Coordinates of C-alpha atoms in Angstrom, one line a residue:
M1 CA 67.6 110.4 74.8
T2 CA 68.9 107.2 76.9
D3 CA 70.3 106.7 80.3
T4 CA 73.9 106.2 78.8
T5 CA 73.9 109.1 77.0
Q6 CA 72.2 111.2 79.6
W7 CA 75.1 110.5 81.6
V8 CA 77.6 112.3 79.1
E9 CA 74.7 114.9 78.9
D10 CA 75.3 115.3 82.9
E11 CA 79.0 114.9 83.3
F12 CA 79.7 117.6 80.8
A13 CA 77.0 120.5 81.2
E14 CA 79.3 122.8 81.8
I15 CA 81.8 121.9 78.6
D16 CA 83.2 125.1 76.6
L17 CA 85.2 125.0 73.9
G18 CA 84.4 128.2 72.5
D19 CA 81.9 126.7 69.5
A20 CA 78.4 125.3 70.3
R21 CA 79.3 122.9 67.3
L22 CA 82.6 121.8 69.3
D23 CA 80.9 121.2 72.2
K24 CA 78.0 119.0 70.9
R25 CA 80.7 116.6 69.3
A26 CA 82.8 116.8 71.8
K27 CA 79.5 115.0 73.8
L28 CA 78.7 112.5 70.8
L29 CA 82.4 111.1 70.8
M30 CA 82.3 110.9 74.6
A31 CA 78.6 108.9 74.0
R32 CA 80.4 106.7 71.0
F33 CA 83.4 106.1 72.9
S34 CA 82.0 105.1 75.7
G35 CA 79.1 103.0 74.1
N36 CA 81.7 100.9 72.8
P37 CA 85.1 101.1 74.2
T38 CA 87.2 98.5 72.7
A39 CA 86.4 99.6 68.8
S40 CA 88.5 101.7 66.7
I41 CA 87.8 105.4 65.9
P42 CA 85.7 104.5 62.3
K43 CA 84.2 101.8 63.9
S44 CA 83.2 103.5 67.0
C45 CA 81.0 106.0 64.7
N46 CA 77.7 105.8 63.2
G47 CA 79.4 105.9 59.3
W48 CA 81.7 107.6 56.9
G49 CA 80.1 111.5 57.9
E50 CA 80.6 110.6 61.5
T51 CA 84.2 109.5 61.3
V52 CA 85.0 111.9 59.3
A53 CA 83.9 115.0 61.6
T54 CA 85.7 113.0 64.3
Y55 CA 89.1 113.5 62.6
R56 CA 88.7 116.6 62.6
F57 CA 87.7 117.4 66.1
L58 CA 90.5 115.6 67.5
E59 CA 92.7 117.6 64.4
N60 CA 91.3 121.2 65.9
D61 CA 94.1 123.1 66.9
T62 CA 92.3 125.4 68.5
V63 CA 90.3 122.9 71.3
D64 CA 92.6 121.9 73.8
W65 CA 92.5 119.0 75.9
R66 CA 92.2 120.0 78.9
D67 CA 89.1 122.4 77.8
I68 CA 87.6 118.7 76.9
M69 CA 88.1 117.5 80.8
A70 CA 87.7 120.3 82.5
P71 CA 83.7 119.4 83.1
H72 CA 84.8 116.3 84.2
W73 CA 87.1 117.7 87.0
E74 CA 85.0 120.4 88.0
K75 CA 82.0 117.5 88.3
T76 CA 84.6 115.2 90.2
Q77 CA 85.6 117.5 92.5
E78 CA 81.7 117.5 93.5
R79 CA 81.4 114.0 93.9
M80 CA 84.7 114.2 96.3
T81 CA 82.7 117.3 98.7
E82 CA 80.2 114.3 99.4
Y83 CA 83.2 112.1 101.6
P84 CA 84.6 113.2 104.7
L85 CA 87.8 111.1 103.2
V86 CA 89.4 111.0 99.8
L87 CA 92.7 109.5 98.3
C88 CA 94.5 111.3 95.4
L89 CA 96.2 108.8 93.2
Q90 CA 98.9 109.6 91.2
D91 CA 101.2 108.0 88.9
T92 CA 102.4 107.5 86.0
T93 CA 102.2 105.2 82.6
E94 CA 104.2 104.8 79.7
I95 CA 102.3 105.0 76.3
N96 CA 103.5 103.4 73.7
F97 CA 103.5 104.0 69.6
N98 CA 106.6 102.0 68.7
G99 CA 106.3 101.8 64.7
Q100 CA 103.3 104.3 64.3
Q101 CA 104.4 107.0 62.4
I102 CA 103.0 109.7 65.0
E103 CA 104.7 113.8 65.4
G104 CA 106.0 114.4 68.1
L105 CA 106.5 111.2 70.3
G106 CA 109.6 111.1 72.2
P107 CA 111.8 108.1 73.7
L108 CA 110.3 106.0 76.7
S109 CA 112.4 104.1 79.2
Y110 CA 114.4 102.6 76.1
E111 CA 116.2 105.5 74.9
V112 CA 114.9 103.6 71.1
Q113 CA 111.1 103.1 71.8
R114 CA 108.8 105.8 70.8
G115 CA 105.6 107.4 72.7
M116 CA 104.7 109.7 75.5
Y117 CA 103.9 109.7 79.2
L118 CA 100.3 110.3 80.7
H119 CA 100.5 111.4 84.7
P120 CA 97.0 111.3 86.5
T121 CA 95.5 112.0 89.5
I122 CA 92.5 109.7 90.4
A123 CA 90.2 110.8 93.5
V124 CA 89.6 107.7 95.4
T125 CA 87.1 107.1 98.7
P126 CA 88.9 104.7 100.8
E127 CA 86.6 102.2 100.1
R128 CA 88.2 102.3 96.3
L129 CA 85.4 103.7 94.4
Q130 CA 86.9 105.8 92.1
L131 CA 85.3 109.4 91.8
G132 CA 87.3 110.6 88.7
V133 CA 90.0 112.3 87.4
V134 CA 91.0 115.3 88.9
D135 CA 94.1 116.3 87.3
A136 CA 96.5 115.3 84.9
W137 CA 100.0 115.7 82.5
M138 CA 100.7 114.9 79.4
W139 CA 104.1 114.6 77.7
A140 CA 107.2 113.7 75.1
R141 CA 110.8 113.5 76.7
E142 CA 113.0 114.9 74.4
L143 CA 116.3 113.1 72.9
R144 CA 119.6 113.4 75.3
D145 CA 122.3 115.4 73.8
A146 CA 125.8 114.7 72.9
Q147 CA 126.4 115.2 76.6
G148 CA 123.6 112.2 77.5
V149 CA 122.3 115.4 78.8
R150 CA 117.5 114.9 78.7
P151 CA 116.8 118.9 77.8
G152 CA 113.4 119.9 79.2
Q153 CA 111.1 120.4 82.4
K154 CA 113.1 118.2 85.4
E155 CA 109.8 115.7 85.5
S156 CA 110.1 115.1 89.1
K157 CA 108.9 118.1 89.0
R158 CA 105.5 117.1 88.3
W159 CA 105.1 114.8 91.9
T160 CA 105.6 118.6 93.8
E161 CA 103.4 120.1 91.8
G162 CA 100.5 117.1 91.6
Y163 CA 100.6 117.8 95.3
E164 CA 100.1 121.6 94.9
R165 CA 97.3 120.8 92.8
I166 CA 95.8 118.9 95.2
A167 CA 96.6 121.4 98.2
E168 CA 94.5 123.8 96.0
M169 CA 91.8 121.2 96.0
A170 CA 91.8 121.4 99.8
A171 CA 91.4 124.9 100.1
D172 CA 87.9 124.6 98.4
M173 CA 86.9 121.3 100.2
P174 CA 86.9 122.5 104.1
T175 CA 84.6 119.2 105.2
T176 CA 87.0 116.8 102.8
R177 CA 90.3 115.7 104.0
L178 CA 92.5 115.0 101.1
V179 CA 95.1 112.8 100.9
Y180 CA 98.4 112.9 98.2
V181 CA 99.5 108.7 97.7
A182 CA 101.7 107.5 95.2
D183 CA 104.3 105.3 94.8
R184 CA 108.3 105.5 94.8
E185 CA 108.7 108.2 92.8
A186 CA 106.8 110.3 95.0
D187 CA 109.6 110.1 97.6
I188 CA 110.9 113.8 96.8
I189 CA 112.1 115.5 99.6
E190 CA 111.2 118.8 97.4
M191 CA 107.5 117.9 97.4
M192 CA 107.6 117.1 101.4
R193 CA 109.4 120.4 101.7
R194 CA 106.9 122.2 100.0
A195 CA 103.6 120.3 101.4
K196 CA 105.4 121.6 105.2
Q197 CA 105.5 126.0 103.1
L198 CA 102.0 125.0 102.3
G199 CA 100.9 124.4 105.6
T200 CA 100.3 121.1 104.4
P201 CA 96.9 121.2 103.9
A202 CA 96.6 117.9 101.9
D203 CA 97.7 115.2 103.8
W204 CA 100.9 112.9 102.0
L205 CA 101.8 108.7 101.8
V206 CA 104.1 107.8 99.6
R207 CA 106.3 104.6 99.5
A208 CA 109.7 105.2 100.1
K209 CA 112.6 104.4 97.4
T210 CA 115.3 106.2 100.0
N211 CA 117.0 104.8 103.0
R212 CA 117.8 108.3 104.5
A213 CA 120.5 109.4 106.8
L214 CA 119.0 110.6 109.5
P215 CA 120.7 113.9 111.5
D216 CA 122.4 111.4 114.2
G217 CA 124.1 109.4 111.2
E218 CA 121.5 105.9 111.6
K219 CA 119.8 105.5 108.8
L220 CA 116.0 105.3 108.5
W221 CA 115.4 102.0 108.0
A222 CA 117.5 99.9 110.3
H223 CA 115.9 103.3 112.8
T224 CA 112.7 101.9 112.1
L225 CA 112.6 98.5 112.6
D226 CA 114.6 99.3 116.2
G227 CA 111.9 97.7 118.6
E228 CA 109.3 96.3 118.7
S229 CA 106.2 95.3 116.4
L230 CA 103.6 97.1 117.0
G231 CA 101.1 94.7 116.0
G232 CA 99.9 93.3 112.8
I233 CA 98.0 93.3 109.3
A234 CA 96.2 90.8 107.4
F235 CA 94.4 90.7 103.7
T236 CA 93.8 89.4 100.7
I237 CA 95.4 90.6 97.2
G238 CA 94.2 89.2 94.1
P239 CA 95.9 87.8 91.7
R240 CA 98.1 89.6 89.3
E241 CA 100.1 88.7 86.3
K242 CA 101.7 85.4 86.8
Q243 CA 101.4 84.9 90.5
K244 CA 98.0 84.0 92.4
G245 CA 96.0 85.6 94.9
R246 CA 96.4 84.6 98.0
K247 CA 96.3 86.1 101.8
V248 CA 99.0 88.2 103.2
R249 CA 100.1 88.7 107.0
Q250 CA 102.1 91.1 107.9
Q251 CA 103.9 93.0 110.5
L252 CA 104.1 96.4 111.3
W253 CA 106.8 99.2 112.8
A254 CA 106.7 103.2 112.6
K255 CA 108.5 105.9 114.0
R256 CA 108.6 109.7 113.9
V257 CA 111.6 110.7 112.0
V258 CA 113.4 113.8 111.2
L259 CA 114.2 114.2 107.7
P260 CA 117.0 116.4 106.8
A261 CA 115.1 118.7 104.0
G262 CA 118.2 120.8 102.0
R263 CA 118.8 124.4 103.1
G264 CA 119.4 124.1 106.6
T265 CA 115.6 122.4 107.0
T266 CA 114.2 119.2 108.5
V267 CA 110.5 118.1 107.7
E268 CA 108.9 115.9 110.4
A269 CA 107.3 112.3 109.1
T270 CA 106.7 109.0 110.3
C271 CA 108.0 105.5 108.8
I272 CA 106.2 103.0 108.4
I273 CA 107.5 99.4 107.6
A274 CA 105.7 96.9 106.6
R275 CA 106.9 93.6 106.2
E276 CA 105.2 89.6 105.1
I277 CA 105.9 86.6 107.8
D278 CA 105.2 83.4 106.1
A279 CA 104.7 84.1 103.1
P280 CA 104.5 81.1 101.1
P281 CA 107.5 79.3 99.7
G282 CA 109.4 80.3 96.3
V283 CA 107.0 84.0 96.9
E284 CA 109.1 86.9 97.6
P285 CA 108.3 88.4 100.4
I286 CA 105.6 92.0 100.1
E287 CA 107.3 94.7 102.2
W288 CA 106.6 98.8 102.3
R289 CA 108.4 101.4 103.1
L290 CA 106.2 104.7 103.8
L291 CA 106.0 107.9 104.6
T292 CA 103.4 110.3 106.0
N293 CA 103.5 113.9 107.9
R294 CA 100.4 111.5 109.7
T295 CA 100.9 111.0 113.1
A296 CA 100.8 106.7 113.4
T297 CA 101.2 105.6 117.1
T298 CA 98.3 102.6 117.5
L299 CA 97.8 99.9 115.3
D300 CA 94.7 101.2 114.2
Q301 CA 96.3 104.2 112.7
L302 CA 98.7 102.2 110.8
I303 CA 95.9 99.7 109.5
E304 CA 94.3 102.7 108.0
L305 CA 97.0 104.6 106.6
I306 CA 98.4 101.0 105.0
D307 CA 95.0 100.4 104.1
W308 CA 95.3 104.2 102.4
Y309 CA 98.3 102.4 99.9
R310 CA 97.0 99.1 99.1
A311 CA 94.0 101.7 97.3
R312 CA 96.5 102.9 95.0
W313 CA 96.2 100.1 93.0
E314 CA 93.1 101.6 91.7
V315 CA 95.6 103.7 89.2
E316 CA 96.9 100.3 88.2
I317 CA 93.1 99.5 87.1
F318 CA 92.3 102.5 85.6
F319 CA 95.4 102.2 83.3
H320 CA 94.4 98.6 82.7
V321 CA 91.2 99.8 81.1
L322 CA 92.5 102.9 79.3
K323 CA 95.0 100.5 77.5
N324 CA 93.3 97.2 77.2
A325 CA 89.6 97.7 77.0
C326 CA 90.2 101.3 75.1
K327 CA 93.1 100.2 73.5
I328 CA 94.5 103.9 73.6
E329 CA 97.9 102.3 72.1
A330 CA 96.7 101.3 69.1
M331 CA 95.2 104.6 68.2
Q332 CA 96.2 105.9 64.3
L333 CA 96.6 109.9 64.9
G334 CA 99.5 111.4 63.5
H335 CA 100.1 114.2 65.8
I336 CA 100.7 114.2 69.4
D337 CA 98.2 116.7 69.8
K338 CA 95.4 114.8 68.1
I339 CA 96.2 111.3 70.7
E340 CA 96.3 113.9 73.9
R341 CA 92.9 115.4 73.0
A342 CA 91.5 111.4 72.4
L343 CA 93.5 110.3 75.6
A344 CA 91.0 113.3 77.7
L345 CA 88.1 111.8 76.0
F346 CA 89.0 108.4 76.7
M347 CA 90.6 109.1 80.3
V348 CA 86.5 109.8 81.4
V349 CA 85.2 106.2 79.5
S350 CA 87.7 104.3 81.8
W351 CA 87.1 106.5 84.5
R352 CA 83.2 105.3 84.1
I353 CA 83.9 101.6 83.7
V354 CA 85.9 101.2 86.6
Y355 CA 83.4 104.0 88.5
L356 CA 80.2 101.3 87.5
M357 CA 82.3 98.0 88.8
R358 CA 83.4 99.4 92.0
L359 CA 79.5 101.4 92.7
G360 CA 78.5 97.9 92.3
R361 CA 80.1 96.6 94.8
T362 CA 79.8 99.4 97.3
C363 CA 76.4 100.2 96.5
P364 CA 75.0 97.1 95.1
H365 CA 71.2 97.6 95.6
L366 CA 70.6 100.8 93.8
D367 CA 68.7 101.1 90.9
A368 CA 69.7 99.9 87.6
T369 CA 68.1 102.6 85.4
L370 CA 69.8 105.0 87.7
F371 CA 72.9 103.6 85.2
F372 CA 71.6 101.8 82.2
D373 CA 68.2 102.0 79.5
P374 CA 65.6 100.2 79.5
D375 CA 67.1 98.1 76.5
E376 CA 70.5 97.5 77.8
I377 CA 68.8 96.3 80.9
R378 CA 66.4 93.7 78.7
A379 CA 69.2 92.8 76.7
A380 CA 71.6 91.6 79.0
Y381 CA 68.8 89.3 80.9
L382 CA 68.7 87.9 76.9
L383 CA 72.1 87.3 76.6
T384 CA 72.6 85.1 79.4
K385 CA 68.8 83.6 78.8
E386 CA 68.3 84.6 82.4
R387 CA 64.6 85.2 83.7
R388 CA 64.6 89.4 84.0
P389 CA 63.1 89.8 88.1
T390 CA 59.7 91.0 88.6
Q391 CA 61.0 93.9 90.5
A392 CA 63.4 97.0 89.3
P393 CA 66.4 94.9 89.1
T394 CA 69.5 96.3 90.9
L395 CA 72.9 97.8 89.8
N396 CA 74.5 94.5 90.9
E397 CA 72.6 92.1 89.6
V398 CA 72.2 94.3 85.9
L399 CA 76.4 94.0 86.2
R400 CA 76.4 91.0 87.3
Q401 CA 74.3 89.8 84.0
I402 CA 77.1 92.1 81.5
A403 CA 80.1 90.6 82.9
K404 CA 78.0 86.9 82.3
V405 CA 77.8 88.3 78.6
G406 CA 82.2 89.5 78.6
G407 CA 82.7 85.7 79.8
F408 CA 82.2 85.8 83.8
L409 CA 81.5 82.3 85.4
G410 CA 79.1 83.9 88.4
R411 CA 79.8 80.4 90.8
K412 CA 79.4 80.7 94.1
G413 CA 82.9 81.0 94.8
D414 CA 83.6 83.8 92.2
G415 CA 83.0 86.3 94.0
E416 CA 82.5 89.8 91.7
P417 CA 83.4 90.2 88.3
G418 CA 86.2 92.3 87.3
V419 CA 86.1 94.9 84.8
K420 CA 87.7 93.4 81.7
T421 CA 84.3 91.2 82.0
I422 CA 82.5 94.0 82.6
W423 CA 83.4 96.1 79.8
Q424 CA 83.8 93.3 77.1
G425 CA 79.9 92.5 77.8
M426 CA 79.0 96.3 77.6
V427 CA 79.6 95.5 74.1
D428 CA 78.0 93.3 72.9
V429 CA 74.8 94.3 75.0
R430 CA 74.9 97.6 74.0
V431 CA 75.1 95.6 70.2
A432 CA 71.8 93.9 71.5
A433 CA 69.9 96.9 72.7
F434 CA 70.6 99.2 69.3
T435 CA 69.0 95.7 67.6
I436 CA 66.3 96.0 69.9
Q437 CA 65.7 99.5 69.2
A438 CA 65.8 99.3 66.0
L439 CA 63.3 96.4 65.3
R440 CA 60.9 98.3 67.7
D441 CA 61.6 101.6 65.8
E442 CA 60.8 99.2 62.3
G443 CA 57.5 98.4 64.0
S444 CA 56.2 101.2 64.5

């Protein structure tokens, strides 16, 4: 067994799909998909027989996608207990299958588009090391009726239910502080009220979208900005879409407020406004309005909360890998149930890619052989035409070699490689490693 497949055995040691053959198949698929995340399902498999068996697994109605993910959820929670604080990031993404003949899909943000929605919770340390997926929702919307009303469960409930799930985990992790972090869609008073009812076992931090009226009639955002700034924060953002990376300077304001919560109840919260100053000409200033149950009266406390919110970008990186490395929107499976089973596997594959990237930055001196087979390490150096170090290489050193295979230049000012060059390099490195193994087996 290689070190590459050993992580699958470790992560899915407790999988139970009701049949040992199904358990074995799930592990094999995880190894195949992680070995070549950009490949189609037939190309990932070893021959026609394995391809047929893969489609049979995905078609098996006795296999629930939650049971596929269950061992990963448990392992993620184990990793979370090793840290004093863990951010639980939630977000929703559209998965667009427009034009494909797949049963069970529904409309997306545009009614004519066909697809489904995915809403995971990603556990991340404040240093942005992704620990895994701890929860997920998948669904397809129903079509609107003649009155324009969409039947089915109210979608906003997933934000409140997401907090409830994190609250349940908090009870099992008394030494780990959990923080629910989400974007504007989570600015729902029902979620805040539910957290209060439960005794707020997990903190919450969400980006505000509603300029609520306070009990005295004053507006929330004007009230927060009334007074002197508590100080500033400076950080660098990387390039995104058509915008270049740049340094950002923000001034910070914060006020403790009482929010009307309906039914004669209220919720106490801290409103934070982070407003960019001196933005470059032609660039829209970055301004965040946040709500949290946490009390923040000092600049250090505010900066910590801003850093927690900035870590929310990790869920976007996760979606980026899921869609562009694993190419989930290109899957040609005939029914949404099959897609859900495949997504359960690919969510773990995506996490693993991001996990290695972040681990290479936060723990660069780890022994690379803990994560890669010796032939993979040899292949990485062969493909970059660089000499292997005489001592065992570190995780960061090997990841940089893999990224160079994927197009990372590795110049002095290039910083650390991102997920794209790592996943692209991994594909070629795995092929080269298999070639080395085949040549060795042939000669023995």
